[in-house]
Amino acid sequence: MTHRAAPSGDRPTGRITGTRSPVCARSGMIATSQPLASAAGLQALQEGGNAIDAAVTAAAVLAVVEPTMTGVGGDLFAIVHDGRSGTLKGLNSSGRAGSRADPDALTARGLAAMPLHGPLTVTVPGSVAGWAGLLQEYGSIRLARALAPAIHYAREGFPVSEIVAAQWDAVAPRLATDAEASRVLLPGGRAPAAGTIFRNPDLAATLEQIASGGPEAVYGGPIGAAIAAHVAGRGGFLTVADLAAHRADWVEPVSTTYRGHRVHELPPNTQGFVALEMLNILEGYDVRSMGHNSADYLHVYAEAKRIAFADRAAHLADPARVPSALLQLLVSKEYAAERRKQIDGRRAAPRYEPAPPQPYVGRGPRSGPAVERRGDTVYLAAADRFGNVISLINSLFDSFGSGLVVPGTGIALHSRGAGFTLRAGHPNRLAPGKRPAHTLVPAFLAGEHTVMAFGVMGADNQAQAHAQIVANMVDFGMNVQETGEVARVRHLEEGLALESGVSEPVRAELRARGHAVHDGRGLMGGYQAVRLDRRTGVLEGGSDPRKDGLAIGW
């Protein structure tokens, strides 16, 4: 028997684009991809903590209960809205390539591109430095308090949620090739099924070391020594000194306006400018009159994405390799107007070139960050009664990252080094101490009286999904829950992936305009958001049904 949920149009409100209402509260709000993490963050708020305390607490729990996506061995970015000053500040806690990184040695071994997994993809993990940095700058609790719920779930166990179980099972064959990953992550030789209890006592002990020793336990301490020794023993690039040198950097977000709203993203090495460039291009069209997910709208959306991604492929790299003048050009209205002229409203272009100035134009397969990945990430948003709002993203890049687990620690190491290129002359070429081009990017949408932290998980999907989220709210009037529920699209190198909510006539018209159309199921990541109305103090939260998550407030 086939069971179908009641159509959202059957709801008493008559709104057809959401299956449930936004969550509303005044004292605090948090939205994450796992209910256990949301509950831990809510408890931190109820005990008197602020939004940053709640976010770090929830992020640590996610590192335990959604281990496919995030962990101690990953990277972190965040944007914080300070309730007192009303200002935004960004945090970049992505790690750098090890001091032994040698692209020439890799090409001499016959590699044309960075591998997707394994020891060569492991850069310094920045998660713990990010957690500690957020608490030091804005928090009211100690790191040990923030880690307590995560330690509990790692030691006592937690029931594996449905979507996490499916992701775990999909990557089990790769985990089975690594002895420690198999021992820790495949109990009984298989991925845990949904609803079964999973424990990671090694990770509990690691988190306790961090709670007592602070981030120094990772960056120069015994945990870092274990990471460096394991990666080096497998042929990777890291040393203890590389971990000891890691610092999380506070940065200024980059922004643009979209029909009177301001959209804030993070600068390189994140792809935030890509979302802003897309929105600047789309602003030149009457998107509302085109209709949501119409052929006209999706065509110009896909072409705007292709233009912005051509620029991403040429320019996205370590912050030191992206000049400020270039970044300001890429997010300017004037530049978008020139790029918009290249779009044929009736036909998909065969190719878009990056516009000058061009430090490098990638050609051929795997030319650096042009490579499109599914990506595995967690995103969360939180707000408190003081007006603080945080947008935070944490990731291993791919499911369980590199596939390596450090013996005795329970830590799965990320694969962020896969974002480098080996192409000579490219600003994103692998080099010691360089940060790779990064897909992770948290965001904010600010109106006259509102600020909303939002994000969408899913590697290369993130920037293009940000553009959809903003258009859904600004052009089509959707609320904080609806905007994450409606059918999304994702442009990939092989064509335009559409979810089932996009009609067949629209699909046919897109094909007629030259787009290869594909099934988008499982490719759209997951959205979370929290919005503050500064006039009333009311908080609204939304959580994507594509994940296991929950928005909750009090």
Coordinates of C-alpha atoms in Angstrom, one line a residue:
M1 CA 0.0 0.0 0.0
T2 CA 1.2 3.5 -0.9
H3 CA 0.9 6.1 1.9
R4 CA 0.8 9.7 1.0
A5 CA 0.9 12.7 3.3
A6 CA -2.0 15.1 3.1
P7 CA -1.2 17.8 0.5
S8 CA 0.0 21.0 2.1
G9 CA -2.9 22.8 0.5
D10 CA -5.3 20.9 2.8
R11 CA -3.9 22.9 5.8
P12 CA -6.4 25.3 7.3
T13 CA -4.3 28.3 6.2
G14 CA -4.6 27.3 2.6
R15 CA -0.9 28.0 2.0
I16 CA 0.2 25.4 -0.5
T17 CA 3.9 25.5 -0.2
G18 CA 4.5 24.4 3.4
T19 CA 3.6 21.3 5.4
R20 CA 3.9 23.0 8.7
S21 CA 4.0 26.4 10.3
P22 CA 7.1 28.4 11.3
V23 CA 8.0 27.9 14.9
C24 CA 7.5 31.1 16.9
A25 CA 8.9 32.2 20.2
R26 CA 10.4 35.2 22.0
S27 CA 13.0 34.0 24.5
G28 CA 15.2 31.9 22.2
M29 CA 15.2 29.8 19.1
I30 CA 17.4 27.2 17.5
A31 CA 17.1 25.2 14.2
T32 CA 19.4 22.2 13.4
S33 CA 19.4 19.1 11.3
Q34 CA 18.9 16.8 14.4
P35 CA 16.3 17.1 17.2
L36 CA 18.8 16.0 19.8
A37 CA 21.1 18.8 18.9
S38 CA 18.2 21.3 18.8
A39 CA 17.1 20.1 22.3
A40 CA 20.6 20.5 23.7
G41 CA 20.9 24.1 22.2
L42 CA 17.4 24.9 23.6
Q43 CA 18.5 23.7 27.1
A44 CA 21.5 26.0 26.9
L45 CA 19.2 28.9 26.2
Q46 CA 16.8 28.0 28.9
E47 CA 19.6 27.8 31.4
G48 CA 20.5 31.4 30.7
G49 CA 22.9 31.0 27.8
N50 CA 22.9 33.1 24.7
A51 CA 22.6 32.2 21.0
I52 CA 26.3 31.5 20.6
D53 CA 26.3 29.2 23.7
A54 CA 23.4 27.3 22.2
A55 CA 25.0 27.1 18.7
V56 CA 28.3 25.7 20.0
T57 CA 26.5 23.2 22.2
A58 CA 24.3 22.0 19.3
A59 CA 27.3 21.9 16.9
A60 CA 29.1 19.6 19.3
V61 CA 26.1 17.3 19.6
L62 CA 25.8 17.2 15.8
A63 CA 29.5 16.1 15.7
V64 CA 28.3 13.0 17.6
V65 CA 24.7 12.3 16.4
E66 CA 25.3 13.2 12.7
P67 CA 28.8 11.9 12.3
T68 CA 28.4 11.3 8.6
M69 CA 28.4 15.1 8.1
T70 CA 30.4 16.8 10.8
G71 CA 32.8 16.3 13.6
V72 CA 35.9 17.3 15.5
G73 CA 37.8 16.5 12.3
G74 CA 36.0 19.1 10.2
D75 CA 35.9 22.8 9.4
L76 CA 33.7 25.6 10.6
F77 CA 32.4 29.0 9.5
A78 CA 30.0 31.3 11.2
I79 CA 28.4 34.8 11.1
V80 CA 27.3 36.4 14.3
H81 CA 24.8 39.3 14.6
D82 CA 25.6 41.1 17.8
G83 CA 22.4 42.2 19.5
R84 CA 24.0 45.1 21.3
S85 CA 25.7 46.8 18.3
G86 CA 23.7 45.4 15.5
T87 CA 26.8 44.5 13.6
L88 CA 27.8 41.3 11.8
K89 CA 31.1 39.6 12.2
G90 CA 32.3 36.4 10.4
L91 CA 34.5 33.6 11.6
N92 CA 36.7 31.5 9.3
S93 CA 38.0 28.4 11.1
S94 CA 38.9 26.4 8.0
G95 CA 42.2 24.6 8.1
R96 CA 45.2 24.9 5.9
A97 CA 47.2 22.4 3.9
G98 CA 50.0 20.7 5.7
S99 CA 53.6 22.0 5.5
R100 CA 54.6 18.8 3.6
A101 CA 52.1 19.5 0.7
D102 CA 53.9 19.2 -2.6
P103 CA 51.7 19.4 -5.8
D104 CA 54.7 18.6 -8.0
A105 CA 55.2 15.3 -6.2
L106 CA 51.6 14.4 -6.7
T107 CA 51.7 15.1 -10.4
A108 CA 55.0 13.2 -10.7
R109 CA 53.0 10.2 -9.2
G110 CA 50.6 10.5 -12.1
L111 CA 47.8 12.4 -10.4
A112 CA 46.0 14.9 -12.6
A113 CA 43.8 16.1 -9.8
M114 CA 43.4 15.9 -6.1
P115 CA 41.8 12.6 -4.9
L116 CA 38.4 12.8 -3.4
H117 CA 39.2 10.8 -0.2
G118 CA 42.2 9.4 1.7
P119 CA 45.2 11.0 3.5
L120 CA 46.1 13.4 0.8
T121 CA 42.8 15.2 1.3
V122 CA 43.3 15.9 5.0
T123 CA 43.9 19.5 5.9
V124 CA 44.1 20.9 9.5
P125 CA 40.7 20.4 11.1
G126 CA 39.2 23.8 12.3
S127 CA 36.1 22.8 14.2
V128 CA 37.3 22.9 17.7
A129 CA 39.1 26.2 17.2
G130 CA 35.9 27.6 15.8
W131 CA 33.8 26.4 18.8
A132 CA 36.3 27.9 21.2
G133 CA 36.7 31.1 19.3
L134 CA 32.9 31.7 19.2
L135 CA 32.6 31.2 22.9
Q136 CA 35.7 33.4 23.7
E137 CA 34.3 36.3 21.6
Y138 CA 30.6 36.1 22.4
G139 CA 29.8 33.2 24.7
S140 CA 28.7 33.2 28.4
I141 CA 29.6 29.5 29.1
R142 CA 32.8 27.6 29.1
L143 CA 33.7 25.1 26.4
A144 CA 33.4 22.2 28.9
R145 CA 29.8 23.1 29.5
A146 CA 29.1 23.3 25.8
L147 CA 30.6 19.9 25.2
A148 CA 28.8 18.1 28.1
P149 CA 25.7 16.9 26.0
A150 CA 27.9 15.7 23.2
I151 CA 30.1 13.7 25.6
H152 CA 26.9 12.2 27.1
Y153 CA 25.6 11.0 23.7
A154 CA 29.0 9.7 22.6
R155 CA 29.4 7.6 25.7
E156 CA 25.8 6.5 26.5
G157 CA 24.7 6.3 22.9
F158 CA 21.9 7.8 20.7
P159 CA 19.3 6.3 18.3
V160 CA 20.5 6.8 14.7
S161 CA 18.0 8.9 12.8
E162 CA 16.5 7.8 9.5
I163 CA 18.4 10.0 7.0
V164 CA 21.7 9.6 8.9
A165 CA 21.3 5.9 8.7
A166 CA 20.7 6.0 5.0
Q167 CA 23.8 8.2 4.4
W168 CA 25.9 5.9 6.7
D169 CA 24.9 2.8 4.8
A170 CA 25.7 4.4 1.5
V171 CA 29.3 5.0 2.5
A172 CA 29.9 1.8 4.4
P173 CA 31.9 0.1 1.6
R174 CA 34.4 2.9 1.7
L175 CA 34.6 2.8 5.5
A176 CA 35.3 -0.9 5.4
T177 CA 38.6 -0.3 3.6
D178 CA 40.1 1.4 6.7
A179 CA 40.6 -0.8 9.7
E180 CA 40.0 1.9 12.4
A181 CA 37.0 3.4 10.5
S182 CA 35.5 -0.1 10.2
R183 CA 36.1 -0.8 13.9
V184 CA 34.6 2.4 15.2
L185 CA 31.9 3.2 12.6
L186 CA 30.7 -0.2 11.4
P187 CA 29.8 -2.2 14.5
G188 CA 29.2 -5.8 13.6
G189 CA 30.6 -5.0 10.2
R190 CA 27.7 -2.9 9.0
A191 CA 26.3 0.6 9.3
P192 CA 23.8 1.0 12.1
A193 CA 20.2 0.9 11.0
A194 CA 17.7 3.7 11.8
G195 CA 16.6 3.5 15.4
T196 CA 19.5 1.5 16.7
I197 CA 21.8 2.8 19.4
F198 CA 25.3 3.9 18.4
R199 CA 28.1 4.6 20.9
N200 CA 31.5 6.1 20.3
P201 CA 33.4 5.9 23.6
D202 CA 36.7 6.9 22.0
L203 CA 35.1 10.1 20.8
A204 CA 33.6 10.7 24.3
A205 CA 37.1 10.5 25.8
T206 CA 38.5 12.8 23.1
L207 CA 35.8 15.4 23.8
E208 CA 36.6 15.1 27.6
Q209 CA 40.2 15.9 26.8
I210 CA 39.1 19.0 24.9
A211 CA 36.8 20.0 27.7
S212 CA 39.6 19.8 30.2
G213 CA 42.5 20.9 28.1
G214 CA 40.8 23.4 25.8
P215 CA 41.4 23.7 22.0
E216 CA 45.2 23.3 22.7
A217 CA 44.5 19.6 23.2
V218 CA 44.0 19.5 19.4
Y219 CA 46.3 22.3 18.3
G220 CA 49.6 21.2 19.5
G221 CA 48.5 18.8 22.2
P222 CA 48.0 15.0 22.4
I223 CA 45.0 14.8 20.1
G224 CA 46.7 16.9 17.5
A225 CA 49.8 14.7 17.8
A226 CA 47.7 11.6 17.2
I227 CA 46.0 13.2 14.1
A228 CA 49.4 14.3 12.6
A229 CA 51.0 10.9 13.3
H230 CA 48.1 9.0 11.6
V231 CA 47.9 11.2 8.6
A232 CA 51.7 11.2 8.1
G233 CA 51.8 7.5 8.5
R234 CA 49.3 7.1 5.7
G235 CA 51.3 9.4 3.4
G236 CA 49.6 12.7 4.1
F237 CA 51.0 16.2 4.7
L238 CA 50.2 17.2 8.3
T239 CA 52.7 17.7 11.1
V240 CA 52.1 18.6 14.8
A241 CA 53.4 22.1 14.1
D242 CA 50.7 22.5 11.4
L243 CA 48.0 21.9 13.9
A244 CA 49.6 24.1 16.5
A245 CA 49.8 27.0 14.1
H246 CA 46.0 26.9 13.3
R247 CA 44.0 30.0 14.2
A248 CA 40.4 30.9 13.6
D249 CA 40.2 34.3 11.9
W250 CA 37.5 36.9 12.4
V251 CA 36.6 38.5 9.0
E252 CA 34.2 41.0 7.6
P253 CA 31.2 39.5 5.7
V254 CA 30.7 40.6 2.1
S255 CA 27.2 41.7 1.0
T256 CA 24.9 43.0 -1.7
T257 CA 21.3 44.3 -1.8
Y258 CA 18.4 42.4 -3.4
R259 CA 15.3 44.5 -3.9
G260 CA 15.8 46.4 -0.7
H261 CA 17.1 43.6 1.4
R262 CA 20.7 43.0 2.3
V263 CA 22.3 39.6 1.9
H264 CA 25.5 38.8 3.8
E265 CA 27.9 36.0 3.0
L266 CA 31.5 35.3 3.9
P267 CA 34.4 36.2 1.6
P268 CA 36.9 33.7 0.1
N269 CA 38.0 31.1 0.7
T270 CA 34.2 30.5 0.9
Q271 CA 32.0 30.7 -2.2
G272 CA 29.8 33.4 -0.7
F273 CA 30.4 35.8 -3.5
V274 CA 28.9 33.3 -5.9
A275 CA 25.4 33.6 -4.3
L276 CA 25.7 37.4 -4.3
E277 CA 26.7 37.5 -8.0
M278 CA 23.8 35.3 -8.8
L279 CA 21.4 37.5 -6.9
N280 CA 22.8 40.6 -8.6
I281 CA 22.1 39.0 -12.0
L282 CA 18.6 37.9 -11.1
E283 CA 17.7 41.3 -9.7
G284 CA 17.6 42.6 -13.3
Y285 CA 14.6 40.3 -14.1
D286 CA 11.0 40.6 -13.0
V287 CA 11.2 37.2 -11.3
R288 CA 7.9 37.5 -9.5
S289 CA 6.0 38.0 -12.7
M290 CA 7.8 35.0 -14.2
G291 CA 6.3 32.8 -11.5
H292 CA 7.9 30.5 -9.0
N293 CA 9.7 27.5 -10.6
S294 CA 8.4 28.5 -14.0
A295 CA 10.5 27.7 -17.1
D296 CA 11.3 31.4 -17.6
Y297 CA 12.5 31.7 -14.0
L298 CA 14.5 28.5 -13.8
H299 CA 16.2 29.2 -17.2
V300 CA 17.6 32.6 -16.1
Y301 CA 18.4 31.2 -12.7
A302 CA 20.4 28.3 -14.2
E303 CA 22.2 30.7 -16.6
A304 CA 23.0 33.1 -13.7
K305 CA 24.4 30.2 -11.8
R306 CA 26.5 29.1 -14.7
I307 CA 28.0 32.6 -15.0
A308 CA 28.8 32.8 -11.3
F309 CA 30.3 29.4 -11.2
A310 CA 32.5 30.2 -14.2
D311 CA 33.9 33.0 -12.1
R312 CA 34.1 30.8 -9.1
A313 CA 36.2 28.3 -11.1
A314 CA 38.7 30.9 -12.0
H315 CA 39.0 33.0 -8.8
L316 CA 37.9 31.1 -5.7
A317 CA 41.0 30.4 -3.5
D318 CA 42.8 31.1 -0.3
P319 CA 41.9 34.7 0.9
A320 CA 45.4 35.9 0.3
R321 CA 45.0 34.9 -3.4
V322 CA 41.8 36.8 -4.0
P323 CA 42.5 40.6 -4.2
S324 CA 39.9 42.8 -2.5
A325 CA 39.4 44.8 -5.7
L326 CA 38.5 41.6 -7.5
L327 CA 36.1 40.5 -4.9
Q328 CA 34.3 43.9 -4.9
L329 CA 34.1 43.7 -8.7
L330 CA 32.5 40.3 -8.6
V331 CA 29.7 41.4 -6.2
S332 CA 29.1 44.7 -7.9
K333 CA 25.8 45.7 -9.6
E334 CA 27.7 47.0 -12.6
Y335 CA 29.5 43.7 -13.2
A336 CA 26.3 41.8 -12.9
A337 CA 24.6 44.1 -15.5
E338 CA 27.4 43.3 -17.9
R339 CA 27.2 39.6 -17.3
R340 CA 23.4 39.6 -17.6
K341 CA 23.8 40.8 -21.2
Q342 CA 25.3 37.4 -22.0
I343 CA 22.1 35.5 -21.2
D344 CA 19.8 34.5 -24.0
G345 CA 16.3 34.3 -22.5
R346 CA 15.3 31.5 -24.8
R347 CA 18.4 29.4 -25.1
A348 CA 21.0 27.9 -22.7
A349 CA 24.5 29.0 -23.7
P350 CA 27.0 26.3 -24.6
R351 CA 29.5 27.8 -22.2
Y352 CA 30.3 30.8 -20.1
E353 CA 33.8 32.1 -19.6
P354 CA 35.0 33.8 -16.5
A355 CA 35.3 37.5 -17.0
P356 CA 38.6 39.5 -16.7
P357 CA 40.7 40.1 -14.8
Q358 CA 41.5 36.4 -15.0
P359 CA 44.3 35.0 -12.9
Y360 CA 43.5 31.6 -14.4
V361 CA 40.9 30.2 -16.7
G362 CA 40.4 26.5 -15.9
R363 CA 39.7 24.1 -18.8
G364 CA 39.1 20.5 -18.9
P365 CA 37.8 18.2 -16.2
R366 CA 38.5 18.9 -12.5
S367 CA 39.9 22.4 -12.9
G368 CA 39.7 23.1 -9.2
P369 CA 36.6 24.4 -7.6
A370 CA 34.6 24.0 -10.8
V371 CA 34.1 20.4 -9.7
E372 CA 30.6 19.9 -8.4
R373 CA 30.2 17.7 -5.3
R374 CA 27.2 16.5 -3.3
G375 CA 28.9 17.4 0.0
D376 CA 28.0 16.5 3.5
T377 CA 27.5 19.2 6.0
V378 CA 25.5 20.5 8.9
Y379 CA 24.1 23.9 9.3
L380 CA 22.4 25.5 12.3
A381 CA 20.9 28.9 13.3
A382 CA 20.1 30.2 16.7
A383 CA 18.9 33.4 18.3
D384 CA 18.3 34.7 21.9
R385 CA 16.2 37.3 23.8
F386 CA 19.2 39.7 23.7
G387 CA 19.0 40.1 19.9
N388 CA 22.1 37.9 19.2
V389 CA 21.7 35.7 16.1
I390 CA 24.2 33.2 14.7
S391 CA 24.5 31.4 11.4
L392 CA 26.9 28.4 11.7
I393 CA 28.1 25.7 9.3
N394 CA 30.3 22.7 10.2
S395 CA 31.4 19.9 7.9
L396 CA 33.6 16.9 7.0
F397 CA 33.0 17.7 3.2
D398 CA 32.0 14.2 2.1
S399 CA 30.3 11.5 4.1
F400 CA 32.9 10.7 6.9
G401 CA 35.3 13.0 5.0
S402 CA 38.5 11.3 4.1
G403 CA 37.4 7.9 5.3
L404 CA 40.2 8.0 7.9
V405 CA 39.5 7.6 11.6
V406 CA 42.4 8.4 14.0
P407 CA 43.1 5.4 16.2
G408 CA 41.9 5.7 19.8
T409 CA 40.2 9.0 19.2
G410 CA 36.9 8.3 17.4
I411 CA 37.7 11.3 15.1
A412 CA 36.8 11.0 11.4
L413 CA 39.0 13.4 9.5
H414 CA 37.6 15.6 6.8
S415 CA 38.6 15.6 3.1
R416 CA 38.6 19.4 2.5
G417 CA 41.9 19.2 0.6
A418 CA 40.0 17.7 -2.3
G419 CA 38.9 21.2 -3.0
F420 CA 42.5 22.1 -4.2
T421 CA 43.6 21.8 -7.8
L422 CA 46.9 20.6 -9.1
R423 CA 46.8 23.0 -12.1
A424 CA 50.0 25.1 -12.3
G425 CA 49.2 28.8 -12.1
H426 CA 45.8 28.5 -10.5
P427 CA 45.3 30.6 -7.3
N428 CA 43.7 27.5 -5.7
R429 CA 46.7 25.2 -6.4
L430 CA 47.7 23.0 -3.5
A431 CA 50.5 24.6 -1.5
P432 CA 51.8 24.4 2.1
G433 CA 49.8 26.6 4.5
K434 CA 47.1 27.5 2.0
R435 CA 43.4 27.3 2.7
P436 CA 41.5 25.4 -0.1
A437 CA 38.5 26.7 -2.0
H438 CA 35.6 26.0 0.3
T439 CA 32.0 25.2 -0.3
L440 CA 30.9 26.0 3.2
V441 CA 29.1 29.3 3.7
P442 CA 26.6 30.6 6.3
A443 CA 24.4 33.6 5.4
F444 CA 22.2 36.4 6.7
L445 CA 19.2 38.1 5.0
A446 CA 18.4 41.5 6.5
G447 CA 15.3 43.6 5.9
E448 CA 14.2 46.9 7.4
H449 CA 13.2 45.4 10.7
T450 CA 14.4 41.8 10.4
V451 CA 17.5 39.7 10.4
M452 CA 17.5 36.1 9.4
A453 CA 20.3 33.6 9.8
F454 CA 20.0 30.9 7.1
G455 CA 22.0 28.2 5.3
V456 CA 21.6 25.2 3.1
M457 CA 23.8 22.1 3.4
G458 CA 25.2 20.4 0.3
A459 CA 28.6 21.5 -1.1
D460 CA 28.3 23.3 -4.4
N461 CA 24.5 23.5 -3.9
Q462 CA 25.0 26.0 -1.1
A463 CA 25.5 29.2 -3.0
Q464 CA 22.9 28.5 -5.6
A465 CA 20.4 27.4 -3.0
H466 CA 21.0 30.6 -1.1
A467 CA 19.9 32.5 -4.2
Q468 CA 16.7 30.5 -4.3
I469 CA 16.0 31.0 -0.6
V470 CA 16.3 34.7 -0.9
A471 CA 14.1 34.9 -4.1
N472 CA 11.5 32.7 -2.4
M473 CA 11.2 35.1 0.5
V474 CA 11.7 38.4 -1.3
D475 CA 10.0 37.8 -4.7
F476 CA 7.4 35.2 -3.8
G477 CA 6.5 36.2 -0.2
M478 CA 7.2 32.8 1.4
N479 CA 7.7 32.5 5.2
V480 CA 10.7 31.1 6.9
Q481 CA 9.3 27.5 6.8
E482 CA 7.8 27.5 3.3
T483 CA 11.0 28.8 1.7
G484 CA 12.9 25.7 2.7
E485 CA 10.1 23.3 1.8
V486 CA 9.2 24.1 -1.8
A487 CA 10.8 22.3 -4.6
R488 CA 14.4 23.3 -5.3
V489 CA 16.6 23.0 -8.3
R490 CA 20.3 22.5 -8.6
H491 CA 22.4 23.1 -11.7
L492 CA 25.2 20.5 -12.1
E493 CA 27.9 20.1 -14.7
E494 CA 25.7 17.5 -16.4
G495 CA 22.5 19.6 -16.3
L496 CA 19.6 20.9 -14.3
A497 CA 18.5 18.7 -11.4
L498 CA 14.8 19.2 -10.5
E499 CA 12.8 18.0 -7.6
S500 CA 9.4 16.4 -8.2
G501 CA 7.5 19.6 -7.5
V502 CA 8.6 21.1 -10.8
S503 CA 5.9 20.3 -13.3
E504 CA 6.4 18.2 -16.5
P505 CA 5.5 21.1 -18.8
V506 CA 8.2 23.2 -17.2
R507 CA 10.7 20.3 -17.6
A508 CA 9.8 20.0 -21.3
E509 CA 10.2 23.7 -21.9
L510 CA 13.6 23.7 -20.2
R511 CA 14.7 20.8 -22.4
A512 CA 13.6 22.8 -25.4
R513 CA 15.8 25.7 -24.3
G514 CA 18.8 23.4 -24.2
H515 CA 18.9 22.2 -20.6
A516 CA 19.6 18.6 -19.8
V517 CA 17.0 17.8 -17.1
H518 CA 17.6 15.3 -14.3
D519 CA 16.0 13.9 -11.2
G520 CA 17.0 16.1 -8.2
R521 CA 16.0 13.7 -5.4
G522 CA 18.7 13.6 -2.7
L523 CA 20.7 16.5 -4.2
M524 CA 19.2 19.5 -2.5
G525 CA 20.9 19.3 1.0
G526 CA 19.0 20.7 3.9
Y527 CA 17.9 24.2 5.0
Q528 CA 17.6 25.7 8.5
A529 CA 16.8 29.3 9.4
V530 CA 16.0 31.6 12.4
R531 CA 14.6 35.1 11.8
L532 CA 14.4 37.9 14.4
D533 CA 11.8 40.8 14.1
R534 CA 13.6 43.6 15.9
R535 CA 10.4 45.5 16.4
T536 CA 8.6 42.8 18.4
G537 CA 11.3 40.5 19.5
V538 CA 9.5 37.6 17.9
L539 CA 11.7 34.8 16.6
E540 CA 10.6 32.4 13.8
G541 CA 12.4 29.2 12.9
G542 CA 12.2 26.9 9.9
S543 CA 13.6 23.4 9.3
D544 CA 13.9 21.4 6.1
P545 CA 11.9 18.2 5.8
R546 CA 14.8 16.9 3.6
K547 CA 16.7 16.3 6.8
D548 CA 15.9 14.9 10.2
G549 CA 15.9 18.3 11.8
L550 CA 13.8 20.5 14.1
A551 CA 13.4 24.2 14.9
I552 CA 12.4 24.8 18.5
G553 CA 12.0 27.8 20.7
W554 CA 10.7 29.0 24.1

